[in-house]
Coordinates of C-alpha atoms in Angstrom, one line a residue:
M9 CA -0.2 -0.2 0.1
M10 CA 1.2 3.6 -1.0
A11 CA 0.2 4.7 2.7
S12 CA 2.7 2.6 4.2
K13 CA 5.8 3.4 2.3
R14 CA 5.2 7.3 2.3
H15 CA 7.6 9.4 4.0
R16 CA 5.8 12.1 6.1
S17 CA 8.1 14.8 5.6
G18 CA 8.0 18.5 7.1
S19 CA 6.3 21.2 6.0
N20 CA 5.8 25.3 6.0
D21 CA 8.9 25.9 7.0
I22 CA 12.9 24.9 5.1
Q23 CA 14.3 22.2 7.8
P24 CA 17.7 20.4 7.8
R25 CA 17.1 16.3 7.5
C26 CA 18.2 14.2 10.6
D27 CA 20.2 11.8 8.3
A28 CA 21.9 14.9 6.6
I29 CA 24.1 16.4 9.2
R30 CA 27.2 15.9 8.5
P31 CA 29.8 15.3 11.2
K32 CA 33.2 16.9 11.3
T33 CA 36.5 15.4 12.7
V34 CA 38.3 18.3 14.9
S35 CA 41.5 16.4 14.9
A36 CA 42.5 12.9 14.7
P37 CA 42.2 10.4 17.7
N38 CA 45.4 9.4 19.3
D39 CA 45.7 6.1 21.5
S40 CA 44.6 7.7 24.3
E41 CA 42.4 10.5 23.4
V42 CA 38.7 10.4 22.3
E43 CA 37.9 11.5 18.6
E44 CA 36.1 15.2 19.0
V45 CA 33.3 15.7 16.5
T46 CA 31.1 18.8 15.5
N47 CA 28.4 19.0 13.6
V48 CA 29.1 21.2 10.4
E49 CA 25.1 23.7 10.3
Y50 CA 23.7 21.8 7.2
K51 CA 21.3 23.9 5.0
P52 CA 19.1 22.1 2.3
E53 CA 19.8 22.3 -1.3
L54 CA 16.5 24.2 -2.3
E55 CA 18.3 26.9 0.4
Q56 CA 21.6 26.8 -0.5
H57 CA 20.5 27.2 -4.5
N58 CA 17.6 30.3 -3.4
R59 CA 19.3 31.8 -0.8
P60 CA 22.2 33.9 -2.4
I61 CA 19.2 35.2 -5.2
I62 CA 17.6 36.3 -2.7
E63 CA 20.1 38.3 -1.1
K64 CA 20.7 40.4 -4.5
D65 CA 17.3 41.4 -4.2
L66 CA 16.5 38.8 -7.7
I67 CA 13.5 37.7 -6.6
Y68 CA 12.0 40.2 -3.8
N69 CA 12.8 43.4 -4.1
R70 CA 11.4 44.9 -0.9
R71 CA 9.8 43.9 2.1
L72 CA 6.2 43.4 2.6
K73 CA 3.9 46.2 4.4
E74 CA 1.5 44.7 7.1
G75 CA -1.8 44.4 4.7
E76 CA 0.4 43.4 1.5
A77 CA 0.5 40.5 -0.4
R78 CA 2.3 39.1 -3.7
I79 CA 0.4 37.3 -6.0
L80 CA 2.0 35.0 -8.3
V81 CA 1.7 35.5 -11.8
L82 CA 1.9 31.8 -13.8
S83 CA 2.6 32.0 -17.6
P84 CA 0.2 29.6 -19.7
G85 CA 2.0 25.9 -20.6
S86 CA 1.7 22.1 -20.8
G87 CA 2.9 19.3 -21.0
S88 CA 7.3 19.4 -20.1
D89 CA 7.0 23.1 -21.4
E90 CA 9.1 24.7 -18.2
I91 CA 7.7 26.5 -15.4
K92 CA 7.6 30.5 -15.9
C93 CA 6.4 33.2 -13.4
E94 CA 6.6 36.7 -11.9
L95 CA 5.6 38.1 -8.6
K96 CA 2.9 41.0 -8.3
I97 CA 2.8 42.9 -5.1
D98 CA -0.9 43.9 -5.8
E99 CA -3.7 42.0 -2.9
S100 CA -6.0 43.5 -5.3
L101 CA -5.9 41.0 -7.9
P102 CA -8.5 38.1 -8.2
Y103 CA -6.5 35.5 -7.4
D104 CA -6.7 31.4 -6.3
A105 CA -4.7 30.3 -3.3
L106 CA -3.3 26.9 -3.0
S107 CA -3.2 24.5 -0.3
Y108 CA -0.8 21.7 -0.5
Q109 CA 2.0 20.2 1.2
W110 CA 6.0 21.4 0.7
G111 CA 7.4 18.2 0.5
G112 CA 10.7 16.6 0.6
Q113 CA 13.6 19.2 0.0
E114 CA 16.2 17.2 -1.5
D115 CA 14.8 16.5 -4.8
N116 CA 13.9 20.0 -5.8
K117 CA 12.9 20.9 -9.6
L118 CA 13.8 24.5 -10.8
I119 CA 11.1 27.3 -12.3
L120 CA 11.7 30.5 -13.7
L121 CA 10.6 33.6 -11.5
Q122 CA 11.8 37.0 -12.5
N123 CA 13.7 35.7 -15.1
V124 CA 15.6 34.0 -12.9
H125 CA 16.1 30.2 -11.7
F126 CA 14.3 29.5 -8.4
A127 CA 14.3 26.2 -6.5
V128 CA 10.7 24.6 -5.7
T129 CA 9.8 21.4 -4.3
K130 CA 8.8 18.8 -6.3
N131 CA 5.1 18.8 -5.1
L132 CA 4.6 22.5 -5.8
A133 CA 6.3 21.9 -9.3
E134 CA 4.1 19.2 -10.0
A135 CA 1.2 21.1 -8.8
L136 CA 1.6 24.6 -10.8
R137 CA 2.7 22.3 -14.0
Y138 CA -1.0 20.9 -13.1
L139 CA -2.8 24.5 -12.3
R140 CA -1.6 26.6 -15.3
C141 CA -4.0 27.5 -17.7
P142 CA -2.6 26.3 -21.7
R143 CA -3.4 29.6 -23.3
S144 CA -3.6 32.0 -20.7
E145 CA -2.2 33.4 -17.2
R146 CA -3.6 32.3 -14.0
L147 CA -2.9 34.3 -10.4
L148 CA -2.3 32.1 -7.9
W149 CA -0.9 32.7 -4.1
V150 CA 1.6 29.8 -3.2
D151 CA 3.8 31.0 0.4
A152 CA 6.4 29.1 -0.4
I153 CA 7.2 31.9 -3.5
C154 CA 4.7 34.5 -2.2
I155 CA 6.7 35.0 1.2
N156 CA 10.3 35.8 1.5
Q157 CA 10.9 32.6 3.6
Y158 CA 14.6 33.6 4.9
D159 CA 13.1 37.3 5.9
K160 CA 11.9 36.3 9.9
E161 CA 10.2 39.6 10.2
E162 CA 8.1 39.6 6.8
K163 CA 7.0 35.6 7.3
E164 CA 5.7 36.4 10.8
V165 CA 3.5 39.2 10.0
Q166 CA 2.3 37.0 6.6
V167 CA 1.5 34.4 9.4
Q168 CA -0.4 36.8 11.2
S169 CA -2.7 37.4 8.3
M170 CA -2.8 34.1 6.3
H171 CA -6.5 34.2 7.1
L172 CA -7.4 36.5 4.9
I173 CA -5.4 35.8 2.4
Y174 CA -7.4 32.5 1.9
E175 CA -10.7 34.3 2.8
K176 CA -10.3 36.8 0.1
A177 CA -8.8 34.5 -2.4
N178 CA -11.7 33.4 -5.4
K179 CA -10.9 29.7 -4.7
V180 CA -9.0 27.4 -2.7
I181 CA -7.1 24.4 -4.4
A182 CA -6.4 21.4 -2.0
W183 CA -3.5 19.8 -4.0
L184 CA -3.0 16.1 -3.3
G185 CA -0.6 14.7 -6.0
P186 CA 0.0 13.5 -9.4
P187 CA -3.0 11.4 -10.7
S188 CA -3.4 8.3 -9.6
D189 CA -5.7 5.3 -10.4
A190 CA -6.8 4.5 -6.8
I191 CA -7.3 8.1 -6.5
N192 CA -9.8 8.4 -9.7
W193 CA -11.6 6.0 -8.4
A194 CA -12.3 8.2 -5.0
F195 CA -13.3 10.6 -7.5
D196 CA -15.5 8.7 -9.2
S197 CA -16.9 7.2 -6.1
M198 CA -17.7 10.8 -5.0
D199 CA -19.9 11.4 -7.7
M200 CA -21.9 8.8 -6.7
V201 CA -22.5 10.0 -3.0
P202 CA -25.4 12.0 -2.5
S203 CA -25.6 15.7 -2.9
E204 CA -28.6 15.7 0.5
L205 CA -28.3 13.4 3.2
Q206 CA -30.5 12.4 5.6
V207 CA -29.7 12.8 9.4
G208 CA -29.9 9.0 10.8
V209 CA -29.2 7.0 7.5
P210 CA -26.1 5.5 6.7
V211 CA -24.6 6.5 3.8
T212 CA -23.7 4.2 0.5
V213 CA -21.9 4.6 -2.4
V214 CA -22.2 2.0 -5.0
I215 CA -19.9 1.1 -7.5
R216 CA -20.3 -0.8 -10.7
G217 CA -18.3 -1.9 -13.7
Y218 CA -14.6 -2.2 -12.4
G219 CA -12.3 -5.0 -13.3
E220 CA -10.7 -7.0 -10.5
E221 CA -7.1 -5.2 -11.8
A222 CA -9.0 -1.7 -9.9
L223 CA -9.6 -3.5 -6.6
D224 CA -6.3 -5.7 -5.8
D225 CA -4.2 -4.8 -3.0
E226 CA -2.0 -2.5 -4.4
T227 CA -4.4 0.0 -5.3
S228 CA -7.4 -0.4 -2.4
D229 CA -7.7 -1.3 1.0
D230 CA -10.0 -3.8 1.3
D231 CA -11.9 -2.6 -1.4
N232 CA -12.0 0.9 0.2
P233 CA -12.3 3.5 -2.7
F234 CA -11.4 6.3 -0.1
G235 CA -8.1 4.1 1.2
E236 CA -5.6 6.0 -1.3
L237 CA -7.4 9.8 -0.9
M238 CA -7.1 10.0 2.9
A239 CA -3.7 8.5 2.7
C240 CA -2.5 11.2 1.4
T241 CA 0.1 13.0 3.4
Y242 CA -2.0 16.7 2.6
W243 CA -4.5 15.3 5.0
S244 CA -1.4 15.3 8.5
R245 CA -0.3 18.9 7.8
A246 CA -1.1 21.3 10.3
W247 CA -1.7 24.7 8.6
I248 CA -4.6 23.2 5.9
V249 CA -7.0 23.3 8.7
Q250 CA -7.3 27.1 8.7
E251 CA -6.8 26.5 4.9
I252 CA -9.7 24.5 4.4
M253 CA -11.9 26.0 7.2
C254 CA -11.3 30.1 5.5
A255 CA -12.2 29.2 2.3
K256 CA -15.6 30.9 0.4
S257 CA -14.9 28.3 -2.8
L258 CA -12.8 25.0 -1.7
F259 CA -12.0 22.5 -4.8
I260 CA -9.8 19.3 -4.4
Q261 CA -7.5 18.3 -7.2
C262 CA -5.4 15.7 -7.8
G263 CA -3.8 15.7 -11.4
H264 CA -6.1 17.0 -13.5
R265 CA -9.3 15.9 -11.9
V266 CA -11.0 17.8 -9.7
Q267 CA -13.8 17.9 -7.1
P268 CA -16.0 20.4 -4.9
Y269 CA -14.6 19.6 -1.3
D270 CA -18.4 19.1 0.1
R271 CA -18.7 15.7 -2.3
L272 CA -15.8 14.6 0.5
E273 CA -17.3 16.1 3.7
N274 CA -20.5 14.1 2.1
A275 CA -19.1 10.7 1.8
F276 CA -18.0 11.3 5.1
P277 CA -20.9 12.7 7.3
P278 CA -20.3 12.7 10.7
G279 CA -22.2 10.8 13.9
Q280 CA -23.3 8.4 10.7
S281 CA -21.8 5.1 8.7
A282 CA -20.8 5.2 5.2
S283 CA -19.6 1.9 3.3
A284 CA -19.4 1.3 -0.2
E285 CA -21.1 -1.7 -2.3
V286 CA -18.2 -2.7 -4.8
I287 CA -19.6 -4.5 -7.8
P288 CA -16.7 -5.4 -9.8
A289 CA -17.0 -6.6 -13.7
N290 CA -15.6 -10.4 -12.8
S291 CA -16.4 -10.7 -9.1
E292 CA -18.9 -10.6 -6.5
M293 CA -20.0 -7.8 -4.7
G294 CA -17.4 -6.6 -2.1
R295 CA -18.7 -4.2 0.8
T296 CA -16.5 -2.4 3.0
C297 CA -17.1 0.2 5.6
Y298 CA -14.7 3.0 4.8
Q299 CA -15.3 6.0 7.4
G300 CA -13.4 4.6 10.4
E301 CA -10.8 6.6 11.2
D302 CA -10.8 8.6 8.3
E303 CA -13.4 10.8 9.4
V304 CA -11.3 12.8 12.0
K305 CA -9.2 14.1 8.8
I306 CA -12.0 15.3 7.4
V307 CA -12.1 19.5 8.4
R308 CA -15.6 20.3 8.2
R309 CA -16.6 23.5 6.9
G310 CA -19.1 26.2 7.6
F311 CA -17.2 28.3 10.3
Q312 CA -14.3 29.6 11.0
M313 CA -13.5 29.1 14.7
L314 CA -12.5 26.3 16.7
S315 CA -12.9 25.1 20.2
S316 CA -9.9 24.5 22.7
K317 CA -11.7 21.3 22.9
Q318 CA -11.3 20.4 19.4
Y319 CA -8.2 21.5 18.9
L320 CA -6.7 19.4 21.6
D321 CA -8.6 16.6 20.5
Y322 CA -8.0 16.1 17.1
F323 CA -5.2 18.5 15.7
L324 CA -2.5 18.3 18.1
D325 CA -1.4 15.6 16.2
R326 CA -0.6 17.8 12.9
E327 CA 3.2 17.6 10.9
C328 CA 4.8 20.9 10.4
G329 CA 8.5 21.8 9.4
L330 CA 8.7 24.0 12.4
R331 CA 6.9 23.2 15.6
H332 CA 6.0 26.5 16.8
D333 CA 3.7 25.9 13.9
N334 CA 1.6 23.3 16.2
I335 CA 0.4 26.6 17.7
Y336 CA 0.8 29.6 15.6
A337 CA -1.2 27.6 12.4
F338 CA -4.2 27.6 14.8
L339 CA -4.1 31.1 16.3
Y340 CA -6.5 32.5 14.8
L341 CA -9.2 29.7 14.8
L342 CA -8.6 29.8 19.1
R343 CA -9.1 33.7 19.0
N344 CA -11.5 33.3 21.5
D345 CA -9.6 31.2 23.7
V346 CA -5.9 32.2 23.0
K347 CA -5.1 35.9 22.8
Q348 CA -3.8 36.7 19.0
R349 CA -0.5 37.2 19.1
R350 CA 2.0 37.8 16.7
P351 CA 4.0 34.8 16.0
N352 CA 7.2 34.6 17.2
Y353 CA 9.6 32.1 15.5
Q354 CA 13.0 33.2 17.6
C355 CA 11.1 32.5 20.4
D356 CA 11.7 29.2 23.1
I357 CA 9.2 26.9 22.3
R358 CA 9.1 25.6 25.3
E359 CA 8.0 29.0 26.5
L360 CA 5.4 29.2 24.0
V361 CA 3.7 25.8 24.7
F362 CA 3.5 26.3 28.5
K363 CA 2.2 29.9 28.2
T364 CA -0.5 28.8 25.6
F365 CA -1.4 26.2 27.0
L366 CA -2.1 28.0 30.6
K367 CA -3.8 30.5 28.5
I368 CA -6.1 27.8 27.4
I369 CA -6.7 26.7 31.2
E370 CA -7.5 30.6 32.0
S371 CA -9.4 31.3 29.3
T372 CA -12.2 28.2 29.3
Q373 CA -12.0 27.6 33.2
S374 CA -11.6 23.6 31.9
L375 CA -8.8 21.2 32.4
H376 CA -9.2 19.3 29.5
I377 CA -6.0 19.7 28.6
I378 CA -4.5 17.5 31.4
I379 CA -6.2 14.5 30.1
I380 CA -4.9 14.6 26.3
K381 CA -1.1 13.1 26.9
G382 CA -3.1 10.2 28.1
R383 CA -4.3 9.5 24.7
Q384 CA -1.3 10.5 23.2
K385 CA 2.4 8.6 21.8
P386 CA 5.1 9.8 23.2
P387 CA 8.2 11.4 21.0
C388 CA 10.6 8.9 20.1
N389 CA 13.2 11.4 18.1
R390 CA 16.1 13.1 19.2
E391 CA 14.8 16.2 18.2
E392 CA 11.8 16.0 20.3
A393 CA 13.2 15.0 23.6
W394 CA 12.3 18.7 24.9
Q395 CA 8.8 17.6 25.1
L396 CA 9.5 14.8 27.4
D397 CA 11.2 17.6 30.2
M398 CA 8.1 19.7 30.0
P399 CA 5.3 19.7 33.1
S400 CA 3.7 16.2 32.8
W401 CA 0.2 18.1 31.9
C402 CA 1.2 19.4 29.2
P403 CA 0.2 17.7 25.7
Y404 CA 2.5 16.3 23.4
L405 CA 3.1 18.1 19.8
A406 CA 3.4 16.4 16.5
T407 CA 2.7 12.8 18.0
P408 CA -0.1 10.0 16.8
Y409 CA -3.3 9.7 19.1
Q410 CA -3.5 6.3 20.2
C411 CA -6.8 6.1 21.1
R412 CA -10.2 8.3 20.0
P413 CA -11.7 10.7 22.8
I414 CA -14.3 9.8 25.2
E415 CA -17.1 11.9 24.6
V416 CA -19.7 12.1 27.1
K417 CA -23.6 13.7 27.2
N418 CA -25.4 14.7 29.8
G419 CA -22.9 13.4 32.4
P420 CA -23.5 13.9 35.5
N421 CA -23.4 18.0 37.1
L422 CA -20.6 17.3 39.1
F423 CA -18.1 17.1 35.4
A424 CA -19.9 20.8 34.7
E425 CA -18.0 22.5 37.2
K426 CA -15.0 25.2 36.4
A427 CA -11.6 24.8 37.0
V428 CA -9.7 25.5 40.5
S429 CA -6.1 25.2 39.9
S430 CA -2.6 27.0 40.0
I431 CA 0.7 27.1 38.9
V432 CA 3.2 26.6 41.6
E433 CA 6.4 26.9 40.2
K434 CA 5.5 25.6 37.0
R435 CA 3.8 22.9 38.5
L436 CA 0.0 22.7 38.2
Q437 CA -2.6 22.2 41.4
I438 CA -6.2 20.7 40.8
R439 CA -8.7 20.2 43.0
G440 CA -11.1 17.1 43.6
F441 CA -11.3 13.4 45.5
V442 CA -10.2 10.5 45.0
I443 CA -13.4 7.8 43.5
G444 CA -11.7 4.4 44.2
R445 CA -7.7 2.7 43.2
V446 CA -7.7 0.6 40.5
A447 CA -7.8 -3.4 41.6
R448 CA -8.2 -5.8 38.4
T449 CA -7.2 -5.2 34.8
I450 CA -8.5 -6.5 31.7
S451 CA -6.5 -5.6 28.5
Q452 CA -6.4 -7.8 25.1
R453 CA -4.5 -6.7 21.9
I454 CA -5.4 -5.7 19.4
P455 CA -4.5 -7.0 15.4
P456 CA -3.9 -4.1 13.4
K457 CA -6.0 -5.2 10.5
V458 CA -9.1 -5.3 12.6
R459 CA -8.9 -1.8 13.5
G460 CA -9.9 -0.7 10.3
S461 CA -11.4 -3.5 9.0
I462 CA -15.3 -4.1 8.5
G463 CA -14.4 -7.8 7.2
W464 CA -14.1 -9.8 10.2
D465 CA -14.0 -13.1 10.2
P466 CA -15.4 -15.4 12.5
A467 CA -12.7 -16.1 14.8
D468 CA -12.3 -12.1 15.0
V469 CA -16.0 -12.2 16.1
E470 CA -15.1 -14.9 19.1
R471 CA -12.1 -12.7 20.1
E472 CA -14.3 -10.0 20.4
L473 CA -17.0 -11.6 22.3
N474 CA -14.7 -13.3 24.6
H475 CA -13.2 -10.2 25.6
Y476 CA -16.9 -9.1 26.3
R477 CA -17.9 -11.9 28.2
K478 CA -15.0 -11.5 30.3
C479 CA -15.7 -7.7 31.4
L480 CA -19.5 -8.7 32.5
A481 CA -17.9 -11.5 34.3
L482 CA -15.5 -8.6 35.9
G483 CA -18.1 -6.2 36.9
L484 CA -20.6 -9.1 38.5
K485 CA -17.7 -9.7 41.2
G486 CA -19.5 -9.1 44.7
V487 CA -22.9 -8.4 43.1
P488 CA -25.9 -10.5 44.5
K489 CA -27.3 -13.7 43.0
D490 CA -30.6 -12.0 42.0
N491 CA -31.3 -12.0 38.4
E492 CA -32.5 -7.8 38.7
S493 CA -28.9 -7.0 40.2
R494 CA -27.0 -9.0 37.6
G495 CA -28.7 -7.8 34.9
T496 CA -28.2 -4.0 36.4
S497 CA -24.4 -5.0 36.6
M498 CA -24.5 -6.5 33.2
M499 CA -26.3 -3.4 31.7
A500 CA -24.0 -0.7 33.5
T501 CA -20.7 -2.6 32.1
T502 CA -22.2 -2.6 29.1
R503 CA -22.9 0.8 28.8
T504 CA -19.4 1.6 30.5
L505 CA -17.7 0.0 27.3
L506 CA -19.9 1.9 24.7
V507 CA -19.6 5.3 26.8
A508 CA -23.0 5.4 26.7
G509 CA -24.4 8.7 28.5
Q510 CA -27.5 9.6 30.3
G511 CA -30.6 9.3 27.8
E512 CA -28.8 7.7 25.0
D513 CA -29.8 4.7 23.4
H514 CA -27.9 1.8 23.5
H515 CA -28.1 -1.5 22.5
F516 CA -27.4 -4.8 24.7
L517 CA -25.4 -8.1 23.4
E518 CA -26.4 -10.8 25.0
P519 CA -23.7 -12.9 26.1
W520 CA -24.7 -16.1 25.0
K521 CA -24.1 -15.2 21.8
S522 CA -21.3 -16.8 20.5
S523 CA -21.0 -16.8 16.2
F524 CA -20.8 -15.3 13.3
R525 CA -24.6 -16.5 12.7
D526 CA -26.3 -15.5 15.9
L527 CA -25.0 -11.5 15.3
D528 CA -27.0 -9.5 13.2
E529 CA -26.1 -5.8 12.1
Q530 CA -26.9 -4.0 15.4
D531 CA -24.4 -6.2 17.2
G532 CA -21.8 -6.1 14.9
M533 CA -21.8 -2.2 15.3
F534 CA -22.1 -2.6 18.8
L535 CA -18.8 -4.9 19.0
R536 CA -17.1 -2.3 16.9
K537 CA -17.6 0.8 19.3
I538 CA -16.7 -1.2 22.3
L539 CA -13.5 -2.8 19.9
K540 CA -12.7 1.5 18.7
N541 CA -13.2 2.9 22.5
R542 CA -10.7 0.0 24.0
I543 CA -7.9 1.1 21.7
S544 CA -5.0 1.8 24.0
R545 CA -7.7 1.5 26.8
S546 CA -8.0 -1.3 29.4
V547 CA -11.4 -2.6 31.9
C548 CA -10.6 -2.7 35.3
S549 CA -12.6 -3.1 38.6
F550 CA -12.0 -0.3 41.6
R551 CA -12.3 -0.2 45.0
L552 CA -14.1 2.7 46.3
D553 CA -12.2 5.1 48.3
L554 CA -13.1 4.9 52.1
A555 CA -14.3 9.0 52.3
V556 CA -16.6 8.3 49.1
K557 CA -18.1 4.8 50.9
K558 CA -19.0 7.3 54.2
A559 CA -20.7 9.9 51.6
L560 CA -22.3 7.6 49.7
K561 CA -24.0 5.6 52.8
A562 CA -25.1 9.1 54.2
S563 CA -27.0 9.5 51.0
E564 CA -29.6 7.3 51.1
A565 CA -30.5 8.2 47.8
A566 CA -27.4 6.8 45.9
P567 CA -26.1 3.6 48.4
S568 CA -22.8 2.2 47.2
T569 CA -24.1 -1.0 45.9
K570 CA -25.2 0.6 43.1
I571 CA -22.3 1.8 42.0
N572 CA -21.0 -0.4 39.0
R573 CA -17.6 -0.9 39.6
I574 CA -16.1 -1.2 36.5
A575 CA -14.1 1.4 34.6
L576 CA -12.6 1.6 31.2
V577 CA -8.8 3.6 31.8
P578 CA -5.8 3.9 30.2
H579 CA -4.0 1.2 28.9
T580 CA -0.7 2.6 31.4
A581 CA -3.3 2.0 34.6
H582 CA -2.6 -0.5 37.1
E583 CA -3.3 -1.6 40.4
G584 CA -3.3 1.4 42.8
D585 CA -3.8 4.0 40.5
E586 CA -6.5 6.3 41.4
I587 CA -9.5 7.5 39.5
C588 CA -10.4 11.1 40.7
V589 CA -13.0 13.7 40.0
I590 CA -11.2 16.7 39.1
L591 CA -13.1 20.2 39.0
G592 CA -13.1 21.3 34.9
C593 CA -12.5 17.7 34.0
S594 CA -15.7 16.1 31.7
T595 CA -14.8 12.8 32.6
P596 CA -12.7 11.3 35.4
V597 CA -9.1 10.7 35.7
V598 CA -6.6 8.3 36.5
L599 CA -3.8 9.6 38.3
R600 CA -0.5 8.0 39.5
K601 CA 0.9 9.0 42.8
I602 CA 4.3 9.9 42.6
G603 CA 5.9 10.5 45.8
E604 CA 4.0 14.3 46.9
Q605 CA 3.3 14.6 43.2
Y606 CA 1.0 13.1 40.7
L607 CA 1.3 12.2 36.6
V608 CA -1.8 12.0 35.2
L609 CA -2.5 8.9 33.0
G610 CA -5.7 9.9 31.5
E611 CA -9.2 9.7 31.7
A612 CA -11.7 6.8 32.6
Y613 CA -15.1 6.9 32.2
I614 CA -17.9 5.0 34.9
D615 CA -21.4 4.2 34.5
T616 CA -23.6 6.0 37.2
T617 CA -27.2 5.5 35.2
S618 CA -28.5 3.0 37.6
M619 CA -28.0 5.3 40.8
G620 CA -30.2 8.0 39.1
K621 CA -30.1 11.6 40.4
F622 CA -28.4 12.1 44.1
K623 CA -26.6 14.6 46.7
V624 CA -23.5 13.6 48.2
S625 CA -21.0 15.7 49.9
V626 CA -16.9 14.9 49.5
R627 CA -14.3 16.9 51.3
L628 CA -12.1 18.2 48.0
R629 CA -8.5 17.8 48.3
D630 CA -5.6 19.7 46.1
F631 CA -3.7 17.2 43.8
L632 CA 0.0 18.5 42.8
L633 CA 0.7 17.5 39.1
Q634 CA 4.3 15.9 38.5
G635 CA 6.7 18.6 36.8
K636 CA 10.1 18.1 34.8
I637 CA 12.7 20.3 34.5
D638 CA 11.7 23.9 35.5
L639 CA 12.2 26.0 32.5
K640 CA 14.3 28.8 33.5
D641 CA 16.7 26.2 35.4
K642 CA 16.6 24.1 32.2
E643 CA 17.7 27.4 30.6
D644 CA 20.8 27.7 32.9
K645 CA 22.0 24.0 32.5
D646 CA 22.1 24.7 29.1
E647 CA 24.5 27.7 29.6
S648 CA 26.7 25.7 32.1

């Protein structure tokens, strides 16, 4: 599959490749000496070519003022004709804006810009070749060319007004790359998606007439017509979120094929299942659910703002060339929660991250941010090691999410309380109480193929049913043996696995169903939801904290026997970890005590539906979250 072979390169700025830093020997080693090695500053070939001609003012004759923009005038041409263009400073010209991935710096192409050969990445050169008109000029805005990338002052001003450039464009073109059969298949499939969708009705794309060669493993993912399209590294970029949300007219383009972006949105309806019925010319019909995790890659339009919760839940994993852009690319979209500031690429990235995340806590009066790191994969390369030294409540940037958020609707009022927090020497102090402590955990490895495939075989079904039965059995331990108590326990465990909020419809799968033949379509959806919720999570039993036991005992409306002591917790949780209610968090939080401080492991979920409404009085306490090296201390150590 192409998706597994692609290299996710950085974007938005010019950065050296780690493997291209070349060591230089300072002195030849003696028998008793260790060879001293120093790194020569490395500049990518693109910068080596472009910087000298830019410094001679052959491309940019002056720095842009605030509110100004350069427009690229792309000369007509076709096929292998040389790409020729010039720049004009006139933001009143009607133009189209390009949204694309820069691509790697190692394979560059030359274009003729201002009558000078100028280097651009291969991906940009391909885009310009397909975007130019055969007989007339085309006006474009392209960040890599229209902004002087080696003038930091100009770049910071332009980045601050980037949203205006995309808002004013006649249309925005999302460039996915050169043509391919697999992506052509996806574009054809989009034509078959209904333009008007009915709420709650699953979307089905029927694709007829494809030969078997169109469905082999080289061009499709389990017969997924959108697999290759959504595997494009374009979707991983940080800046495309703003570019897409600010566009008044948006199209996706692959080679010469163009589709309105709304067609793609319709193919991935939020909160609804979507599948394709593929009817090849020479084989039986196949059916696949193509939505899966790709839905989160689809940026929804119709508004030009993100909540900080959306940013933290879905966009911290985006890629960019400079780590600062994981924040600057979203400043305008987060303008209600993070005060708009002028980008400063000279500032310490650690201070930028700390102050931005602290501002989110202060403006939202929410501590949702502290549970995010529990969903993320820690950075493992040397260049990102600084993130491991950040305070433990700060999420990572540009690392993959390992699991989906726990989304709870109509939860207890207790979880709607505003945050009570303070900073103690760069450590976050929060308030709450302990519900209970983790006792026994159940986890099961999920084969990678099963995560994204609809085609479960009987062995897959049996594995998921066995896991479900183990969870039910764990919840029944200590429960009275009468049918009512056991039924209530099994339902509560099921709701915990489904993360079903109060008042939500749910489906209860009878645990004695044991084969593929016994399952109906609703059963299959039920098992899939449980599987998705438990990716990188465990199911645990827990012991109630003594203070909570006393509080529940004092409340006649909520005896402790009605609590189902089963929780969904991070896969890193183990016996003794504390499941807590933290003011400002919408779900329980799992903490691990280390000395006098606490490490946040992540969010948890406990079903309390059977308890109904009740009041309870529990004394709150402070938790001091573990910090790493103080930023100021680290600077002093670096200097010494």
